[in-house]
Amino acid sequence: MNIKIFLALASLALVACSDSEQHMAEESSKLGEADARRFVESAPGMSVMQMEGALVEIRVNEYAYREAGHDRAADAYVSAFETYLKENADSLAKLIFNE
């Protein structure tokens, strides 16, 4: 009987973690899009060095998610950033992603 209770509680904990991880991925996706929007708006007035610095910051944010064990959130962040760039600044995206 105790094992059944333990398994039920463990299942609930996994669902809660899954929901939390999903929420974090959604929020990091929004942040990635917002960072991309800011980057696109700022890019015309930036030097190449400033643009590189801004892109390094994107990677730093991704790394912070990964270091905290949130790979799914990191992937969502980067994906949203790249998607926004490709959809809203295709020439800039081609330059950055070598496409």
PDB file of C-alpha atoms in Angstrom:
ATOM      1  CA  MET A   1       0.000   0.000   0.000  1.00  0.00           C
ATOM      2  CA  ASN A   2       2.792   2.446   0.883  1.00  0.00           C
ATOM      3  CA  ILE A   3       4.456   1.874  -2.491  1.00  0.00           C
ATOM      4  CA  LYS A   4       1.226   2.838  -4.277  1.00  0.00           C
ATOM      5  CA  ILE A   5       1.027   6.086  -2.312  1.00  0.00           C
ATOM      6  CA  PHE A   6       4.682   6.788  -3.045  1.00  0.00           C
ATOM      7  CA  LEU A   7       4.179   6.150  -6.772  1.00  0.00           C
ATOM      8  CA  ALA A   8       1.096   8.358  -6.828  1.00  0.00           C
ATOM      9  CA  LEU A   9       2.975  11.194  -5.116  1.00  0.00           C
ATOM     10  CA  ALA A  10       5.964  10.734  -7.409  1.00  0.00           C
ATOM     11  CA  SER A  11       3.672  10.915 -10.436  1.00  0.00           C
ATOM     12  CA  LEU A  12       2.132  14.134  -9.150  1.00  0.00           C
ATOM     13  CA  ALA A  13       5.588  15.600  -8.579  1.00  0.00           C
ATOM     14  CA  LEU A  14       6.617  14.730 -12.147  1.00  0.00           C
ATOM     15  CA  VAL A  15       3.487  16.369 -13.540  1.00  0.00           C
ATOM     16  CA  ALA A  16       4.139  19.484 -11.459  1.00  0.00           C
ATOM     17  CA  CYS A  17       7.738  19.624 -12.689  1.00  0.00           C
ATOM     18  CA  SER A  18       6.579  19.107 -16.241  1.00  0.00           C
ATOM     19  CA  ASP A  19       4.065  21.945 -15.926  1.00  0.00           C
ATOM     20  CA  SER A  20       6.702  24.183 -14.379  1.00  0.00           C
ATOM     21  CA  GLU A  21       9.197  23.366 -17.124  1.00  0.00           C
ATOM     22  CA  GLN A  22       6.539  24.015 -19.782  1.00  0.00           C
ATOM     23  CA  HIS A  23       5.717  27.368 -18.192  1.00  0.00           C
ATOM     24  CA  MET A  24       9.409  28.284 -18.070  1.00  0.00           C
ATOM     25  CA  ALA A  25       9.817  27.344 -21.744  1.00  0.00           C
ATOM     26  CA  GLU A  26       6.850  29.542 -22.676  1.00  0.00           C
ATOM     27  CA  GLU A  27       8.217  32.472 -20.695  1.00  0.00           C
ATOM     28  CA  SER A  28      11.724  32.067 -22.103  1.00  0.00           C
ATOM     29  CA  SER A  29      10.231  31.984 -25.595  1.00  0.00           C
ATOM     30  CA  LYS A  30       8.539  35.328 -24.936  1.00  0.00           C
ATOM     31  CA  LEU A  31      11.834  36.700 -23.635  1.00  0.00           C
ATOM     32  CA  GLY A  32      13.696  35.443 -26.708  1.00  0.00           C
ATOM     33  CA  GLU A  33      11.205  37.164 -28.977  1.00  0.00           C
ATOM     34  CA  ALA A  34      11.397  40.394 -26.973  1.00  0.00           C
ATOM     35  CA  ASP A  35      15.211  40.310 -27.096  1.00  0.00           C
ATOM     36  CA  ALA A  36      15.081  39.754 -30.855  1.00  0.00           C
ATOM     37  CA  ARG A  37      12.663  42.653 -31.273  1.00  0.00           C
ATOM     38  CA  ARG A  38      14.993  44.943 -29.299  1.00  0.00           C
ATOM     39  CA  PHE A  39      17.953  43.731 -31.336  1.00  0.00           C
ATOM     40  CA  VAL A  40      16.190  44.400 -34.652  1.00  0.00           C
ATOM     41  CA  GLU A  41      15.100  47.857 -33.521  1.00  0.00           C
ATOM     42  CA  SER A  42      18.598  48.752 -32.295  1.00  0.00           C
ATOM     43  CA  ALA A  43      20.646  47.157 -35.088  1.00  0.00           C
ATOM     44  CA  PRO A  44      20.576  50.077 -37.559  1.00  0.00           C
ATOM     45  CA  GLY A  45      22.383  52.326 -35.076  1.00  0.00           C
ATOM     46  CA  MET A  46      24.874  49.719 -33.879  1.00  0.00           C
ATOM     47  CA  SER A  47      28.450  49.148 -34.935  1.00  0.00           C
ATOM     48  CA  VAL A  48      29.513  45.630 -35.869  1.00  0.00           C
ATOM     49  CA  MET A  49      31.185  45.284 -32.486  1.00  0.00           C
ATOM     50  CA  GLN A  50      28.003  46.341 -30.676  1.00  0.00           C
ATOM     51  CA  MET A  51      25.988  43.846 -32.699  1.00  0.00           C
ATOM     52  CA  GLU A  52      28.433  41.089 -31.820  1.00  0.00           C
ATOM     53  CA  GLY A  53      28.189  42.056 -28.159  1.00  0.00           C
ATOM     54  CA  ALA A  54      24.395  41.898 -28.287  1.00  0.00           C
ATOM     55  CA  LEU A  55      24.562  38.441 -29.879  1.00  0.00           C
ATOM     56  CA  VAL A  56      27.004  37.271 -27.219  1.00  0.00           C
ATOM     57  CA  GLU A  57      24.448  38.369 -24.617  1.00  0.00           C
ATOM     58  CA  ILE A  58      21.871  36.131 -26.303  1.00  0.00           C
ATOM     59  CA  ARG A  59      24.250  33.193 -25.936  1.00  0.00           C
ATOM     60  CA  VAL A  60      24.931  34.158 -22.319  1.00  0.00           C
ATOM     61  CA  ASN A  61      21.185  34.046 -21.627  1.00  0.00           C
ATOM     62  CA  GLU A  62      20.939  30.651 -23.316  1.00  0.00           C
ATOM     63  CA  TYR A  63      23.871  29.371 -21.282  1.00  0.00           C
ATOM     64  CA  ALA A  64      22.308  30.608 -18.039  1.00  0.00           C
ATOM     65  CA  TYR A  65      19.201  28.531 -18.734  1.00  0.00           C
ATOM     66  CA  ARG A  66      21.327  25.477 -19.531  1.00  0.00           C
ATOM     67  CA  GLU A  67      23.521  25.937 -16.448  1.00  0.00           C
ATOM     68  CA  ALA A  68      20.361  25.984 -14.324  1.00  0.00           C
ATOM     69  CA  GLY A  69      19.286  22.688 -15.917  1.00  0.00           C
ATOM     70  CA  HIS A  70      16.591  24.178 -18.129  1.00  0.00           C
ATOM     71  CA  ASP A  71      17.559  22.938 -21.575  1.00  0.00           C
ATOM     72  CA  ARG A  72      13.991  23.101 -22.824  1.00  0.00           C
ATOM     73  CA  ALA A  73      13.739  26.773 -21.839  1.00  0.00           C
ATOM     74  CA  ALA A  74      17.127  27.483 -23.446  1.00  0.00           C
ATOM     75  CA  ASP A  75      15.999  25.869 -26.690  1.00  0.00           C
ATOM     76  CA  ALA A  76      12.733  27.840 -26.621  1.00  0.00           C
ATOM     77  CA  TYR A  77      14.597  31.103 -26.002  1.00  0.00           C
ATOM     78  CA  VAL A  78      17.017  30.635 -28.897  1.00  0.00           C
ATOM     79  CA  SER A  79      14.331  29.321 -31.226  1.00  0.00           C
ATOM     80  CA  ALA A  80      12.082  32.319 -30.564  1.00  0.00           C
ATOM     81  CA  PHE A  81      14.993  34.709 -31.095  1.00  0.00           C
ATOM     82  CA  GLU A  82      15.951  33.091 -34.408  1.00  0.00           C
ATOM     83  CA  THR A  83      12.352  32.816 -35.628  1.00  0.00           C
ATOM     84  CA  TYR A  84      11.643  36.468 -34.895  1.00  0.00           C
ATOM     85  CA  LEU A  85      14.773  37.547 -36.752  1.00  0.00           C
ATOM     86  CA  LYS A  86      13.993  35.375 -39.767  1.00  0.00           C
ATOM     87  CA  GLU A  87      10.405  36.602 -39.951  1.00  0.00           C
ATOM     88  CA  ASN A  88      11.042  40.296 -39.290  1.00  0.00           C
ATOM     89  CA  ALA A  89      14.569  41.044 -40.462  1.00  0.00           C
ATOM     90  CA  ASP A  90      15.442  38.435 -43.059  1.00  0.00           C
ATOM     91  CA  SER A  91      18.528  40.233 -44.407  1.00  0.00           C
ATOM     92  CA  LEU A  92      19.898  40.600 -40.879  1.00  0.00           C
ATOM     93  CA  ALA A  93      19.079  36.950 -40.154  1.00  0.00           C
ATOM     94  CA  LYS A  94      20.905  35.849 -43.318  1.00  0.00           C
ATOM     95  CA  LEU A  95      23.950  37.821 -42.243  1.00  0.00           C
ATOM     96  CA  ILE A  96      23.928  36.399 -38.722  1.00  0.00           C
ATOM     97  CA  PHE A  97      23.039  32.797 -39.576  1.00  0.00           C
ATOM     98  CA  ASN A  98      25.062  32.648 -42.810  1.00  0.00           C
ATOM     99  CA  GLU A  99      22.068  31.560 -44.858  1.00  0.00           C
TER     100      GLU A  99
END
